[in-house]
Amino acid sequence: MSRNILLILALTCIISCNENMSDKKNTTEHLPAIALHGGAGNLEKLNLTEEQKNEYLHVMDSAVSQGYQILQLGGSSVDAVEAVIVILEDCPLFNAGKGAVFSHDGCNELDASIMSGADLSCGAIAGVRHIKNPIRGARKVMEKSEFVLLHGEGAEDFLEEQGIEKVDTSYFYTEHRWQQLLKAREKESKAHLDHDGEHTENDPDKKHGTVGCVAIDKFGHVAAGTSTGGLTNKKYQRIGDSPLIGSGTYADDSTCAVSCTGKGEDFIRIAVAAEISSRIRFANEPLDKAVHTTLHGRLVAVDGRGGCIAISPTGEIVMDYTTKGMFRACIEKDGKKTLAIY
Amino acid sequence: MSRNILLILALTCIISCNENMSDKKNTTEHLPAIALHGGAGNLEKLNLTEEQKNEYLHVMDSAVSQGYQILQLGGSSVDAVEAVIVILEDCPLFNAGKGAVFSHDGCNELDASIMSGADLSCGAIAGVRHIKNPIRGARKVMEKSEFVLLHGEGAEDFLEEQGIEKVDTSYFYTEHRWQQLLKAREKESKAHLDHDGEHTENDPDKKHGTVGCVAIDKFGHVAAGTSTGGLTNKKYQRIGDSPLIGSGTYADDSTCAVSCTGKGEDFIRIAVAAEISSRIRFANEPLDKAVHTTLHGRLVAVDGRGGCIAISPTGEIVMDYTTKGMFRACIEKDGKKTLAIY
């Protein structure tokens, strides 16, 4: 009996040592890196004041820095992606969470998705109206359900069981988003691309974008997430690309992690996020070429517009777009930080 | 003025002649072909009687033949795909339209998608409860809306405006589907894969599958469509792969058209339909290899199960699955017909 106990102790020690070595190996091999976007569009037409630009830059700086810190402390890429997107959802500047635009019938319909490149697990919710942080909801679907995509009240029922914070619809009310809707309704115009000057004229209040984040952690695992309020004045419970795995979000440790923003329907048609991953896997394209060819080649060919952020398993970051700007920020594996709008 | 009129007449004649030549070229170059599926699963465990098998084979024969006739008469691949799926939706044997399974709360939630390889246009609806033929709804979204994917009541509002036939929920009531739900609820079991014996035991009433169709027309255009009632006892307004472009359905004239059936969540994770298309585009794999590697390689690697039908721009048909059977039928470009279950 005592021999057995000694054997168990010895084995435990070996496993523990191996785990420590494995952790150490991983921590020395992989430098964390992270990128976020806050929507693409013809941002010049926003005519942002210096003060407004600084507001955006400040929030993006804070978010990307907090995400990077999580990674540096050994947090997972999924943790970092969720934390960054929560910050952007809580900021009324962006079209996600608190700052979500109104749909045609005066509601806020929120969509989000998240994916882990480690095991291709993923979760998404669409058309929810009471979830304070949709990205947290998407993660719960990923980790606690057998499903990938849940919708509306059904999704909210599940998330309530999981203890996710629900809020009254009034939480999402912001005066400037409401005014956007009234103007859009008045014109009976088509649903509008989130940040786009072409369709939304020169009104800074109309053009706030989808948010997203990609990251790689110390263990070499990539992750991606996206969250949005969709299109101002959208109708018919339209679902865009943001909650759709393969369209707006994708992550695979063997290729890349991607989060997209733009004219969702065209991102679905091309399956943009999966296409970027496939170009790397099957055509051996480097990340920057895979992103560029997909956005400026195939997407443009179907009259699509927008952008994406992507990260490779070796920590390269690409932030590319076909519009005249994309709110974006990143901290590369050497610690270099970038904050940009145009 | 008269010179201008002559010039216009001459140009009109040239354009008209070119169009006729182009039509002629297309009609002589492309032989139509078509394939359908009625769901994959461990079909041996269904213990179908000869009579039951014949019922399935008869409906599949009728559907594939009618689709082929449309193509032979010069109809588009989109027309053929829609017509075939309408027949399968109207048949209570399959888990789509009339034969849809019940979700946990005793409703039928129907999903469908359709895509044209000619221009990558696509449309889909999810979670509808009153649309007699969801595939018709998906086509209306594709052709008459600026969106790709509409959900639930919003989708139904749009389709009502478009004159699509709505039915009372009682239309979808079938006694054996109701009994399936009661049994599933009783066991509080997990949501069940549509045709699968592993999870649904040996009860033939439980295992009816998603339907789909792919086709190529005389003009060389491919199309794909998929329609389903989802999983028996599904909860939380779960959306599977069937209405998701790139997951359950994809079509691109430069690669292939694909319709999938199986454990939807895993088809989403892999973006199966887009992956098959990407393997052809980027790795130059022939259709049969692209399908086989995706299903038996990547899908199996994430513990996924199911099958798909696919057609190439030169009319090759592949019907492959990882389960112990798939209801399937095709008419190849040489006119050869195949009807099979196991």
XYZ file of C-alpha atoms in Angstrom:
684
model
C 0.000 0.000 0.000
C 2.753 2.453 0.979
C 4.580 1.482 -2.256
C 1.464 2.446 -4.191
C 1.310 5.783 -2.445
C 4.970 6.439 -3.231
C 4.329 5.497 -6.860
C 1.398 7.902 -7.048
C 3.476 10.657 -5.485
C 6.301 10.041 -7.939
C 3.905 10.083 -10.915
C 2.230 13.256 -9.656
C 5.614 14.901 -9.409
C 6.550 13.854 -12.954
C 3.238 15.124 -14.386
C 3.549 18.352 -12.438
C 7.129 18.892 -13.623
C 6.114 18.210 -17.212
C 3.246 20.658 -16.939
C 5.544 23.319 -15.595
C 8.032 22.664 -18.369
C 5.250 22.735 -20.918
C 3.957 26.026 -19.540
C 7.444 27.459 -19.532
C 8.054 26.296 -23.068
C 4.835 27.907 -24.200
C 5.454 31.151 -22.355
C 8.856 31.499 -23.896
C 7.739 30.496 -27.348
C 4.686 32.698 -27.828
C 4.572 36.423 -27.429
C 1.038 37.716 -26.983
C -0.449 40.197 -29.444
C -3.876 41.739 -29.885
C -5.886 43.894 -32.288
C -9.333 45.476 -32.229
C -11.574 47.323 -34.648
C -14.492 49.664 -34.097
C -16.040 49.556 -37.543
C -15.072 50.527 -41.095
C -16.600 53.159 -43.361
C -15.942 56.397 -45.164
C -14.828 57.940 -41.922
C -13.548 61.180 -43.426
C -17.143 62.171 -43.919
C -17.731 61.873 -40.210
C -15.901 65.208 -39.913
C -14.768 64.264 -36.428
C -13.469 67.110 -34.296
C -10.099 66.655 -32.625
C -11.964 66.086 -29.378
C -14.128 63.372 -30.903
C -11.120 61.664 -32.482
C -9.412 61.702 -29.116
C -12.441 60.120 -27.477
C -12.289 57.204 -29.925
C -8.535 56.870 -29.605
C -8.734 56.982 -25.831
C -11.293 54.174 -25.598
C -9.435 52.025 -28.117
C -6.174 52.634 -26.277
C -7.710 51.623 -22.985
C -9.358 48.524 -24.450
C -6.368 47.194 -26.368
C -4.064 47.841 -23.388
C -6.342 45.982 -20.981
C -6.608 43.077 -23.409
C -2.843 42.960 -23.806
C -2.373 42.975 -20.053
C -4.649 39.960 -19.695
C -2.499 38.132 -22.249
C 0.734 39.156 -20.550
C -0.557 37.829 -17.259
C -1.179 34.453 -18.893
C -4.871 34.884 -19.672
C -6.301 33.073 -22.693
C -6.926 34.760 -26.019
C -10.639 34.083 -25.479
C -10.466 35.970 -22.152
C -8.724 38.916 -23.810
C -11.114 39.049 -26.763
C -14.125 39.003 -24.451
C -12.701 41.680 -22.131
C -11.814 44.041 -24.984
C -15.212 43.701 -26.615
C -17.002 44.263 -23.292
C -15.205 47.623 -23.015
C -16.241 48.586 -26.543
C -19.812 47.370 -25.937
C -20.038 49.523 -22.824
C -18.919 52.624 -24.743
C -21.726 54.494 -26.535
C -19.366 55.536 -29.355
C -19.564 52.142 -31.029
C -22.487 50.305 -32.598
C -22.497 47.409 -30.137
C -23.933 46.984 -26.658
C -24.728 50.370 -25.119
C -24.202 52.236 -28.387
C -26.267 49.920 -30.603
C -28.312 51.497 -33.374
C -32.093 51.142 -33.538
C -33.811 48.835 -35.969
C -36.811 49.970 -37.990
C -39.321 49.102 -35.283
C -37.469 51.094 -32.640
C -35.717 48.207 -30.927
C -32.061 47.366 -30.451
C -31.249 43.931 -31.826
C -27.796 42.815 -30.824
C -25.601 40.129 -32.386
C -22.249 38.704 -31.297
C -19.991 35.729 -31.871
C -16.758 34.344 -30.458
C -14.478 31.513 -31.549
C -11.477 29.755 -30.059
C -8.802 28.650 -32.510
C -7.563 25.997 -30.082
C -10.447 23.600 -30.695
C -12.726 25.445 -33.159
C -15.323 25.847 -30.417
C -17.584 28.800 -31.034
C -20.760 30.467 -29.867
C -23.034 33.204 -31.116
C -26.269 35.000 -30.377
C -28.407 37.078 -32.711
C -31.364 39.399 -32.268
C -31.164 39.696 -28.482
C -32.700 42.763 -26.842
C -31.892 42.506 -23.149
C -28.305 41.255 -22.936
C -25.993 43.976 -21.628
C -22.875 42.431 -23.128
C -23.687 40.201 -26.085
C -20.099 38.956 -26.337
C -20.451 37.431 -22.857
C -23.613 35.747 -24.110
C -21.806 34.354 -27.153
C -19.109 32.926 -24.901
C -21.706 31.250 -22.677
C -23.245 29.628 -25.751
C -19.776 28.437 -26.769
C -18.898 27.006 -23.379
C -22.172 25.954 -21.807
C -24.471 24.810 -24.621
C -24.372 22.104 -27.236
C -25.377 24.699 -29.841
C -23.462 27.364 -31.744
C -26.095 29.969 -32.642
C -29.139 30.968 -30.584
C -31.663 33.650 -31.469
C -33.756 36.262 -29.701
C -35.889 35.245 -26.742
C -34.600 31.687 -26.927
C -31.042 32.924 -26.558
C -32.118 35.160 -23.676
C -33.824 32.259 -21.899
C -30.620 30.247 -22.123
C -28.478 33.149 -20.949
C -30.784 33.848 -18.034
C -30.312 30.242 -16.915
C -26.580 30.873 -17.159
C -26.743 33.981 -14.993
C -25.803 36.467 -17.719
C -26.753 40.063 -16.932
C -29.998 41.194 -18.532
C -31.034 44.819 -18.753
C -34.204 46.666 -19.622
C -34.378 47.749 -23.252
C -34.104 51.337 -22.013
C -30.432 50.656 -21.196
C -29.688 50.740 -24.922
C -31.509 54.027 -25.474
C -29.218 56.832 -26.526
C -30.663 60.065 -27.816
C -28.382 60.331 -30.828
C -29.120 56.770 -31.996
C -32.833 57.485 -31.656
C -32.476 60.638 -33.733
C -30.611 58.575 -36.351
C -33.550 56.223 -36.579
C -36.101 59.008 -36.852
C -34.143 60.559 -39.714
C -33.707 57.217 -41.425
C -37.376 56.364 -41.067
C -38.341 59.766 -42.357
C -36.430 59.138 -45.505
C -37.704 55.576 -45.692
C -34.206 54.954 -46.875
C -32.598 51.595 -47.121
C -30.850 50.152 -44.111
C -27.508 51.843 -43.676
C -23.981 50.563 -43.477
C -22.744 51.347 -40.001
C -19.998 53.914 -40.576
C -20.542 54.751 -44.188
C -20.750 58.309 -45.430
C -21.985 57.289 -48.859
C -25.309 56.086 -47.601
C -25.638 58.078 -44.444
C -24.583 61.520 -45.591
C -22.566 63.743 -43.448
C -24.041 63.056 -40.062
C -21.505 61.909 -37.483
C -24.261 60.536 -35.313
C -25.233 57.921 -37.858
C -21.959 56.192 -38.414
C -20.870 54.094 -35.526
C -19.477 50.690 -36.162
C -19.396 47.077 -35.317
C -16.592 46.098 -32.936
C -14.250 43.137 -32.950
C -11.069 41.740 -31.467
C -8.464 39.091 -32.322
C -5.669 37.906 -30.072
C -2.967 35.311 -29.567
C -2.035 34.199 -26.059
C 1.181 32.856 -24.508
C 0.076 29.326 -25.300
C -0.136 30.025 -29.018
C -3.925 29.937 -29.176
C -5.746 32.482 -31.294
C -9.310 33.726 -30.788
C -11.698 36.132 -32.476
C -14.919 37.896 -31.513
C -17.329 40.367 -33.065
C -20.286 42.332 -31.667
C -22.767 44.665 -33.339
C -26.103 46.414 -33.261
C -26.411 45.867 -37.001
C -27.801 48.477 -39.370
C -29.768 51.587 -38.452
C -33.365 51.134 -39.567
C -32.871 47.458 -40.375
C -36.036 45.458 -40.875
C -37.438 41.965 -40.706
C -35.099 40.687 -37.983
C -32.224 40.777 -40.425
C -29.110 38.911 -39.291
C -25.801 40.181 -40.649
C -22.368 38.584 -40.761
C -21.235 39.442 -37.213
C -22.857 36.450 -35.437
C -22.083 34.051 -38.292
C -19.052 31.833 -37.856
C -17.103 31.789 -41.131
C -18.572 35.087 -42.300
C -17.869 37.752 -39.671
C -15.723 35.724 -37.261
C -13.335 32.781 -37.548
C -10.429 31.369 -35.559
C -8.211 28.361 -36.160
C -4.812 27.876 -34.517
C -3.492 26.402 -37.749
C -4.295 29.496 -39.843
C -5.489 32.719 -38.187
C -8.187 34.544 -36.263
C -10.368 37.112 -38.053
C -13.050 39.656 -37.136
C -14.854 41.567 -39.902
C -16.847 44.775 -40.240
C -18.729 46.160 -43.219
C -21.641 45.423 -45.512
C -22.625 42.171 -43.847
C -24.531 40.602 -46.707
C -21.455 40.586 -48.925
C -19.284 39.190 -46.149
C -21.783 36.303 -45.941
C -21.785 35.724 -49.727
C -17.991 35.379 -49.739
C -17.741 33.754 -46.294
C -14.935 36.264 -45.770
C -13.515 35.063 -42.443
C -13.414 31.401 -43.556
C -12.020 32.429 -46.948
C -9.041 34.166 -45.342
C -8.384 31.047 -43.271
C -8.708 28.815 -46.357
C -6.285 30.918 -48.399
C -3.686 30.383 -45.703
C -4.393 26.660 -45.383
C -4.795 25.691 -49.010
C -2.911 28.356 -50.992
C -0.133 28.894 -48.433
C -0.685 32.634 -48.627
C 0.826 34.743 -45.846
C -1.747 36.479 -43.648
C -1.405 39.930 -45.225
C -1.883 38.574 -48.737
C -4.789 36.351 -47.699
C -6.571 39.316 -46.130
C -5.754 41.722 -48.963
C -6.827 39.387 -51.763
C -10.071 38.509 -50.021
C -11.068 42.090 -49.237
C -9.747 43.916 -52.308
C -10.335 41.030 -54.726
C -13.317 38.809 -54.048
C -15.254 41.160 -51.782
C -14.879 44.149 -54.087
C -15.899 41.938 -57.021
C -19.360 41.535 -55.469
C -19.477 45.266 -54.670
C -18.723 44.574 -51.023
C -17.085 47.085 -48.706
C -15.561 46.910 -45.257
C -12.538 45.683 -43.417
C -11.174 43.199 -40.957
C -8.503 42.560 -38.391
C -6.585 39.289 -38.409
C -3.807 37.634 -36.443
C -1.611 34.685 -37.366
C -0.419 31.820 -35.108
C 2.986 33.519 -35.100
C 1.510 36.799 -33.918
C 1.502 38.867 -37.129
C -1.336 41.388 -37.192
C -3.121 42.689 -40.280
C -5.698 45.514 -40.201
C -7.030 46.123 -43.704
C -10.124 47.751 -45.268
C -11.587 48.826 -48.582
C -13.319 51.889 -47.135
C -11.786 55.254 -46.286
C -11.018 54.291 -42.729
C -11.478 51.804 -39.924
C -11.309 52.491 -36.208
C -8.492 50.194 -35.152
C -5.833 49.520 -32.586
C -3.272 46.842 -31.898
C -0.339 45.871 -29.746
C 2.091 43.709 -31.673
C 4.217 40.915 -30.280
C 7.173 43.301 -29.813
C 4.918 45.551 -27.722
C 4.495 48.235 -30.406
C 1.112 49.936 -30.126
C -0.864 51.382 -33.043
C -4.014 53.514 -32.767
C -5.622 54.771 -35.976
C -8.849 55.900 -37.615
C -8.040 56.783 -41.255
C -31.834 61.400 -87.157
C -32.602 58.570 -89.581
C -28.880 57.693 -89.543
C -29.040 57.421 -85.763
C -32.066 55.155 -85.965
C -30.298 52.920 -88.472
C -27.275 52.790 -86.207
C -29.425 51.781 -83.234
C -31.149 49.106 -85.327
C -27.801 47.747 -86.480
C -26.449 47.668 -82.932
C -29.608 46.016 -81.660
C -29.248 43.350 -84.340
C -25.601 42.726 -83.430
C -26.412 42.450 -79.722
C -29.369 40.186 -80.455
C -27.289 37.925 -82.729
C -24.565 37.722 -80.098
C -27.087 36.818 -77.448
C -28.536 34.075 -79.616
C -25.079 32.730 -80.349
C -24.216 32.890 -76.695
C -27.397 31.021 -75.762
C -26.734 28.417 -78.418
C -23.167 28.007 -77.230
C -24.338 27.515 -73.663
C -27.122 25.091 -74.512
C -24.799 22.903 -76.522
C -21.983 23.042 -74.034
C -23.702 22.218 -70.773
C -25.608 19.069 -69.975
C -27.901 19.490 -66.966
C -27.487 17.347 -63.888
C -29.109 17.297 -60.457
C -28.825 15.646 -57.052
C -30.886 15.698 -53.865
C -30.562 14.439 -50.322
C -33.123 13.711 -47.648
C -30.839 13.597 -44.617
C -27.958 11.483 -43.331
C -27.788 9.257 -40.266
C -27.394 5.712 -39.077
C -30.240 4.669 -41.310
C -29.842 0.934 -40.797
C -31.239 1.446 -37.343
C -34.417 2.860 -38.837
C -35.316 -0.753 -39.684
C -37.341 0.457 -42.646
C -39.746 -2.059 -44.124
C -39.632 -2.650 -47.873
C -42.780 -0.595 -48.155
C -41.258 2.307 -46.245
C -38.081 2.172 -48.320
C -40.180 2.264 -51.451
C -42.056 5.299 -50.192
C -38.780 7.192 -49.762
C -37.427 6.025 -53.093
C -40.656 6.915 -54.857
C -40.696 10.501 -53.556
C -37.004 10.989 -54.302
C -37.481 9.555 -57.804
C -40.371 11.877 -58.480
C -38.551 14.936 -57.121
C -35.246 14.388 -58.913
C -37.042 13.603 -62.179
C -39.137 16.754 -62.014
C -36.058 18.832 -61.247
C -34.199 17.278 -64.156
C -37.106 17.981 -66.488
C -37.041 21.657 -65.527
C -33.352 21.755 -66.422
C -33.884 19.923 -69.703
C -36.548 22.440 -70.681
C -34.069 25.265 -70.149
C -35.057 26.236 -66.606
C -32.410 27.648 -64.309
C -30.608 25.621 -61.667
C -32.245 27.877 -59.058
C -35.683 26.962 -60.463
C -34.851 23.252 -60.320
C -33.424 23.395 -56.791
C -36.495 25.254 -55.521
C -38.942 22.873 -57.241
C -37.229 19.745 -55.912
C -37.085 21.056 -52.368
C -40.747 22.108 -52.477
C -41.656 18.477 -53.285
C -39.563 17.209 -50.376
C -40.966 19.902 -48.048
C -44.512 18.862 -48.948
C -43.758 15.219 -48.120
C -44.188 14.290 -44.437
C -41.366 11.721 -44.662
C -38.658 14.382 -44.460
C -37.771 16.821 -41.692
C -38.597 19.952 -43.669
C -41.851 21.790 -44.404
C -44.822 19.503 -43.708
C -42.693 16.861 -41.982
C -40.737 19.207 -39.717
C -39.922 18.000 -36.229
C -41.137 19.825 -33.137
C -38.854 21.971 -31.023
C -38.848 21.721 -27.227
C -41.707 24.182 -26.793
C -43.973 22.299 -29.197
C -43.500 24.538 -32.215
C -42.106 23.876 -35.659
C -39.236 26.218 -36.462
C -38.231 26.025 -40.075
C -34.976 27.088 -41.722
C -33.960 27.218 -45.386
C -31.363 28.754 -47.679
C -30.678 28.971 -51.392
C -27.719 30.249 -53.399
C -27.025 30.903 -57.058
C -23.499 30.156 -58.271
C -23.912 32.574 -61.174
C -23.554 35.729 -59.071
C -23.192 34.451 -55.486
C -26.631 35.843 -54.671
C -28.243 34.044 -51.765
C -31.140 34.179 -49.365
C -32.139 32.408 -46.179
C -34.760 32.355 -43.465
C -34.552 30.852 -39.998
C -37.023 30.146 -37.234
C -40.196 30.714 -39.295
C -43.434 29.065 -38.124
C -46.017 29.844 -40.766
C -44.253 29.515 -44.129
C -45.546 26.485 -46.031
C -42.449 26.189 -48.196
C -39.427 27.765 -46.529
C -37.278 27.310 -49.650
C -39.641 29.627 -51.533
C -39.175 32.110 -48.718
C -35.394 31.851 -48.952
C -35.581 32.544 -52.678
C -37.747 35.627 -52.106
C -35.160 36.943 -49.648
C -32.461 36.306 -52.261
C -34.303 38.011 -55.086
C -36.440 40.672 -53.456
C -34.570 41.931 -50.416
C -31.252 43.636 -49.797
C -30.595 41.143 -47.001
C -29.374 37.545 -46.927
C -30.761 36.130 -43.674
C -34.051 37.016 -41.989
C -35.427 35.485 -38.802
C -38.781 34.518 -37.367
C -41.636 37.002 -37.403
C -39.511 39.561 -39.220
C -38.924 37.081 -42.031
C -42.635 36.254 -42.099
C -43.573 39.948 -42.324
C -41.287 40.326 -45.323
C -42.599 37.174 -46.981
C -46.197 38.231 -46.420
C -45.449 41.464 -48.272
C -44.028 39.308 -51.057
C -47.148 37.172 -51.278
C -45.568 33.949 -50.036
C -48.080 31.370 -48.787
C -48.521 31.338 -45.032
C -50.241 28.530 -43.176
C -51.554 28.005 -39.686
C -49.085 26.246 -37.400
C -51.484 23.287 -37.390
C -50.408 22.567 -40.994
C -47.088 21.273 -39.657
C -48.711 19.009 -37.074
C -48.104 15.337 -37.726
C -48.950 12.783 -35.077
C -45.688 10.867 -35.309
C -43.543 14.034 -34.981
C -45.594 15.013 -31.936
C -45.032 11.615 -30.394
C -41.309 12.000 -31.067
C -41.303 15.233 -29.111
C -43.237 13.777 -26.201
C -40.767 10.910 -25.956
C -37.798 13.248 -26.228
C -39.193 15.598 -23.602
C -39.905 12.681 -21.339
C -36.309 11.663 -21.439
C -35.173 15.258 -21.133
C -32.583 14.106 -23.544
C -30.352 16.357 -25.522
C -31.545 17.623 -28.873
C -31.276 14.865 -31.452
C -29.509 14.579 -34.761
C -32.211 14.223 -37.375
C -31.710 10.678 -38.709
C -29.308 9.301 -36.191
C -29.822 5.977 -34.513
C -27.075 6.546 -31.991
C -28.915 9.269 -30.175
C -32.471 8.399 -31.061
C -32.493 4.680 -30.488
C -34.420 2.405 -32.672
C -37.481 4.458 -33.368
C -38.129 5.026 -37.061
C -40.432 7.928 -36.302
C -37.654 10.016 -34.833
C -35.173 10.048 -37.622
C -36.259 12.108 -40.553
C -33.792 14.363 -42.217
C -32.993 17.709 -43.624
C -33.438 17.986 -47.389
C -31.282 19.617 -50.032
C -30.654 19.874 -53.745
C -27.841 20.926 -56.075
C -28.089 21.362 -59.837
C -26.375 22.644 -62.941
C -28.417 24.090 -65.795
C -27.857 24.320 -69.553
C -26.194 27.683 -69.085
C -23.515 26.243 -66.830
C -24.836 27.849 -63.667
C -24.881 25.846 -60.450
C -27.217 26.355 -57.491
C -27.764 24.817 -54.074
C -30.549 24.845 -51.500
C -31.242 23.294 -48.102
C -34.372 23.130 -45.927
C -34.945 21.709 -42.460
C -37.043 21.569 -39.343
C -33.864 21.249 -37.292
C -33.562 18.958 -34.285
C -36.370 17.269 -32.378
C -36.684 18.893 -28.968
C -34.298 21.714 -29.873
C -34.316 24.655 -27.478
C -33.564 28.336 -27.270
C -34.355 29.147 -30.921
C -31.241 27.284 -31.985
C -30.186 27.923 -35.575
C -28.289 25.107 -37.276
C -26.192 25.058 -40.431
C -28.994 24.714 -42.979
C -29.861 28.433 -43.290
C -26.227 29.519 -43.041
C -24.464 30.322 -46.298
C -20.993 28.757 -46.216
C -21.972 26.182 -43.595
C -24.974 24.197 -44.904
C -25.243 25.675 -48.393
C -22.862 27.194 -50.926
C -22.768 27.726 -54.683
C -20.159 29.302 -56.919
C -19.962 28.708 -60.675
C -16.178 28.670 -60.455
C -16.053 25.784 -57.965
C -19.216 23.858 -57.048
C -22.622 23.845 -55.384
C -23.056 22.051 -52.036
C -25.922 21.157 -49.689
C -25.156 19.559 -46.314
C -26.977 17.473 -43.719
C -25.849 16.315 -40.311
C -24.810 17.612 -36.922
C -25.238 21.282 -37.758
C -22.978 22.755 -35.094
C -19.947 20.938 -36.473
C -20.796 21.949 -40.028
C -20.750 25.569 -38.785
C -17.417 25.143 -36.971
C -15.770 23.889 -40.156
C -17.823 26.047 -42.560
C -18.179 22.804 -44.512
C -19.855 24.084 -47.690
C -17.392 26.983 -48.087
C -14.484 24.681 -47.229
C -15.338 22.311 -50.084
C -15.503 25.278 -52.458
C -12.172 26.620 -51.138
C -10.410 23.283 -51.559
C -11.372 23.328 -55.218
C -10.377 26.970 -55.706
C -7.151 27.102 -53.737
C -5.881 23.498 -53.622
C -7.124 22.507 -57.097
C -8.721 19.405 -55.622
C -11.275 17.603 -57.786
C -14.824 17.688 -56.383
C -14.813 14.133 -55.021
C -11.559 14.663 -53.144
C -12.636 18.075 -51.814
C -15.850 16.576 -50.442
C -14.207 13.449 -49.070
C -11.357 15.262 -47.318
C -13.697 17.799 -45.764
C -16.216 15.247 -44.471
C -13.934 12.356 -43.532
C -10.990 14.542 -42.494
C -11.790 17.897 -40.938
C -15.386 17.184 -39.951
C -14.585 13.843 -38.349
C -11.670 15.485 -36.532
C -14.138 17.658 -34.593
C -16.374 14.625 -34.001
C -18.787 15.806 -36.683
C -21.092 13.494 -38.588
C -23.248 13.852 -41.669
C -23.057 14.121 -45.396
C -23.505 16.339 -48.396
C -24.293 16.418 -52.075
C -22.185 18.497 -54.435
C -22.015 19.273 -58.128
C -19.169 20.747 -60.181
C -19.377 23.300 -63.026
C -18.735 20.402 -65.419
C -21.644 18.410 -64.014
C -19.867 15.837 -61.837
C -21.969 14.779 -58.861
C -20.680 13.623 -55.477
C -22.921 12.238 -52.712
C -20.827 11.392 -49.672
C -21.435 10.858 -45.937
C -19.727 9.720 -42.756
C -22.868 8.089 -41.333
C -24.349 4.708 -42.200
C -26.552 6.110 -44.907
C -28.031 9.156 -46.586
C -31.298 9.401 -48.467
C -30.103 10.508 -51.896
C -30.886 10.621 -55.580
C -29.339 12.080 -58.687
C -29.554 12.240 -62.442
C -26.118 12.674 -63.971
C -25.275 14.582 -67.128
C -25.480 11.388 -69.196
C -29.020 10.843 -67.885
C -28.088 8.030 -65.484
C -30.339 7.990 -62.444
C -29.319 6.829 -58.957
C -31.669 6.306 -55.991
C -30.190 5.095 -52.713
C -30.575 5.028 -48.947
C -27.626 3.063 -47.493
